[in-house]
Short mmCIF file of C-alpha atoms in Angstrom, two decimals:
data_model
loop_
_atom_site.label_atom_id
_atom_site.label_comp_id
_atom_site.label_asym_id
_atom_site.label_seq_id
_atom_site.Cartn_x
_atom_site.Cartn_y
_atom_site.Cartn_z
CA MET T 5 -157.30 33.12 -33.97
CA SER T 6 -153.57 33.82 -33.98
CA ASN T 7 -150.97 31.06 -33.99
CA ARG T 8 -149.95 32.05 -30.45
CA ASN T 9 -153.57 31.81 -29.22
CA VAL T 10 -153.96 28.39 -30.83
CA MET T 11 -150.81 27.18 -29.10
CA GLN T 12 -151.77 28.72 -25.76
CA LYS T 13 -155.14 26.93 -25.77
CA ARG T 14 -153.37 23.62 -26.29
CA LEU T 15 -150.77 24.36 -23.64
CA ASP T 16 -153.54 25.25 -21.17
CA LYS T 17 -155.34 22.00 -21.97
CA LEU T 18 -152.11 20.07 -21.45
CA ARG T 19 -151.72 21.69 -18.01
CA GLU T 20 -155.30 20.65 -17.22
CA TYR T 21 -154.50 17.02 -18.10
CA ILE T 22 -151.39 17.10 -15.90
CA ALA T 23 -153.45 18.41 -12.97
CA LEU T 24 -155.98 15.60 -13.42
CA LEU T 25 -153.20 13.02 -13.67
CA ARG T 26 -151.65 14.34 -10.45
CA LYS T 27 -155.00 13.78 -8.69
CA ILE T 28 -155.16 10.25 -10.04
CA GLY T 29 -151.58 9.68 -8.92
CA LYS T 30 -152.58 10.28 -5.30
CA HIS T 31 -154.10 6.80 -5.24
CA SER T 32 -151.93 3.94 -4.08
CA LYS T 33 -150.38 1.74 -6.74
CA ASN T 34 -152.55 -1.18 -5.62
CA LYS T 35 -155.76 0.89 -5.81
CA TYR T 36 -154.76 2.24 -9.23
CA ILE T 37 -153.98 -1.19 -10.68
CA ASN T 38 -157.08 -2.91 -9.29
CA ASP T 39 -159.69 -0.21 -9.90
CA SER T 40 -160.72 -0.08 -13.56
CA LEU T 41 -162.26 3.37 -13.23
CA ILE T 42 -159.08 4.81 -11.78
CA HIS T 43 -156.56 3.23 -14.15
CA GLY T 44 -158.94 3.78 -17.06
CA SER T 45 -159.09 7.49 -16.22
CA GLY T 46 -155.34 7.69 -15.77
CA GLU T 47 -154.65 5.97 -19.06
CA ARG T 48 -157.18 8.11 -20.91
CA TYR T 49 -155.68 11.33 -19.56
CA LEU T 50 -152.17 10.09 -20.39
CA HIS T 51 -153.39 9.40 -23.93
CA LEU T 52 -154.97 12.86 -24.17
CA ALA T 53 -151.83 14.52 -22.78
CA ALA T 54 -149.70 12.70 -25.34
CA GLU T 55 -152.08 13.67 -28.16
CA CYS T 56 -152.05 17.28 -27.02
CA ALA T 57 -148.24 17.37 -26.81
CA LEU T 58 -148.03 15.82 -30.27
CA ASP T 59 -150.53 18.32 -31.66
CA ILE T 60 -148.47 21.19 -30.27
CA GLY T 61 -145.28 19.70 -31.67
CA SER T 62 -146.82 18.99 -35.07
CA HIS T 63 -148.10 22.55 -35.23
CA ILE T 64 -144.60 23.92 -34.57
CA VAL T 65 -143.01 21.55 -37.10
CA ALA T 66 -145.53 22.50 -39.80
CA SER T 67 -145.64 26.25 -39.13
CA ARG T 68 -141.84 26.52 -39.04
CA LYS T 69 -141.39 24.14 -41.97
CA LEU T 70 -139.00 21.98 -39.96
CA GLY T 71 -139.69 18.76 -41.82
CA SER T 72 -142.23 16.02 -42.39
CA PRO T 73 -142.39 13.57 -39.50
CA GLY T 74 -143.08 10.01 -40.55
CA SER T 75 -144.24 8.98 -37.09
CA TYR T 76 -145.41 10.50 -33.84
CA ARG T 77 -142.00 9.86 -32.33
CA GLU T 78 -140.36 11.84 -35.15
CA VAL T 79 -142.33 14.97 -34.21
CA PHE T 80 -140.24 15.20 -31.06
CA THR T 81 -137.05 14.15 -32.86
CA ILE T 82 -137.49 17.07 -35.25
CA LEU T 83 -138.12 19.47 -32.36
CA GLY T 84 -134.91 18.22 -30.77
CA ASP T 85 -132.95 18.57 -34.00
CA ALA T 86 -134.24 22.16 -34.27
CA GLY T 87 -132.96 22.93 -30.76
CA ILE T 88 -136.43 23.47 -29.32
CA LEU T 89 -136.03 20.47 -27.00
CA ASN T 90 -132.79 19.38 -25.35
CA SER T 91 -131.60 15.84 -26.01
CA ALA T 92 -132.88 14.38 -22.72
CA LEU T 93 -136.33 15.93 -23.16
CA THR T 94 -136.40 14.78 -26.79
CA ARG T 95 -135.87 11.16 -25.68
CA GLN T 96 -138.46 11.47 -22.92
CA MET T 97 -141.07 12.87 -25.28
CA GLU T 98 -140.24 10.19 -27.86
CA ASP T 99 -141.00 7.68 -25.08
CA LEU T 100 -144.32 9.46 -24.47
CA ALA T 101 -145.14 9.05 -28.17
CA GLY T 102 -144.43 5.33 -27.80
CA LEU T 103 -146.72 5.15 -24.77
CA ARG T 104 -149.39 6.96 -26.77
CA ASN T 105 -149.21 4.23 -29.40
CA VAL T 106 -149.63 1.52 -26.77
CA LEU T 107 -152.61 3.31 -25.21
CA ALA T 108 -154.25 3.87 -28.59
CA HIS T 109 -153.52 0.59 -30.37
CA ASP T 110 -152.19 -2.06 -28.00
CA TYR T 111 -154.87 -1.60 -25.36
CA LEU T 112 -155.18 -5.35 -24.75
CA ARG T 113 -151.69 -5.39 -23.23
CA ILE T 114 -151.54 -2.16 -21.23
CA ASP T 115 -149.32 -2.54 -18.18
CA HIS T 116 -151.19 -0.65 -15.46
CA ALA T 117 -148.12 -0.67 -13.20
CA LYS T 118 -146.17 1.08 -15.95
CA THR T 119 -148.83 3.73 -16.54
CA TYR T 120 -148.97 4.29 -12.77
CA ALA T 121 -145.20 4.78 -12.73
CA VAL T 122 -145.47 7.34 -15.52
CA ILE T 123 -148.18 9.22 -13.62
CA LYS T 124 -146.20 9.15 -10.37
CA ASN T 125 -142.72 9.82 -11.72
CA GLU T 126 -142.70 11.25 -15.22
CA LEU T 127 -145.25 14.04 -15.52
CA SER T 128 -142.37 16.48 -15.11
CA TRP T 129 -141.39 15.54 -18.68
CA ILE T 130 -144.59 17.07 -19.94
CA GLU T 131 -144.16 20.13 -17.72
CA ASN T 132 -140.63 20.56 -19.08
CA TYR T 133 -142.04 20.24 -22.59
CA ILE T 134 -144.55 23.02 -21.88
CA GLU T 135 -141.72 25.24 -20.62
CA ALA T 136 -139.59 24.51 -23.69
CA VAL T 137 -142.46 25.30 -26.05
CA GLU T 138 -143.34 28.52 -24.22
CA LYS T 139 -139.69 29.58 -24.31
CA PHE T 140 -139.63 28.90 -28.04
CA LEU T 141 -142.83 30.85 -28.69
#
């Protein structure tokens, strides 16, 4: 499978996660926070979206020999330094990497109101990331 096909599969999967998150975001904040199945689904899809975005970024960094990120956050920093992401999008995606770490490792202290806010207000970051990657490819 070509590099472009590998990337396109991941970009398509990322779009799928965004669509699912948008459906979850149709619930009220109160329903989201108080329903474990709903916030659990939202947080899982946020985690998967972050992992997918990181996988795409890591693939670009490695294939273009842009550096060796020491953390998930640095994947996006390197993409920004290479001009693939603008500075605002770089910071937003670095924040997504931080959220990914909370969802993966600090699950005892997840703030459901915060994850709801991300789902309601910040999915455009990921859509902008997809656009930037496609423009780069």
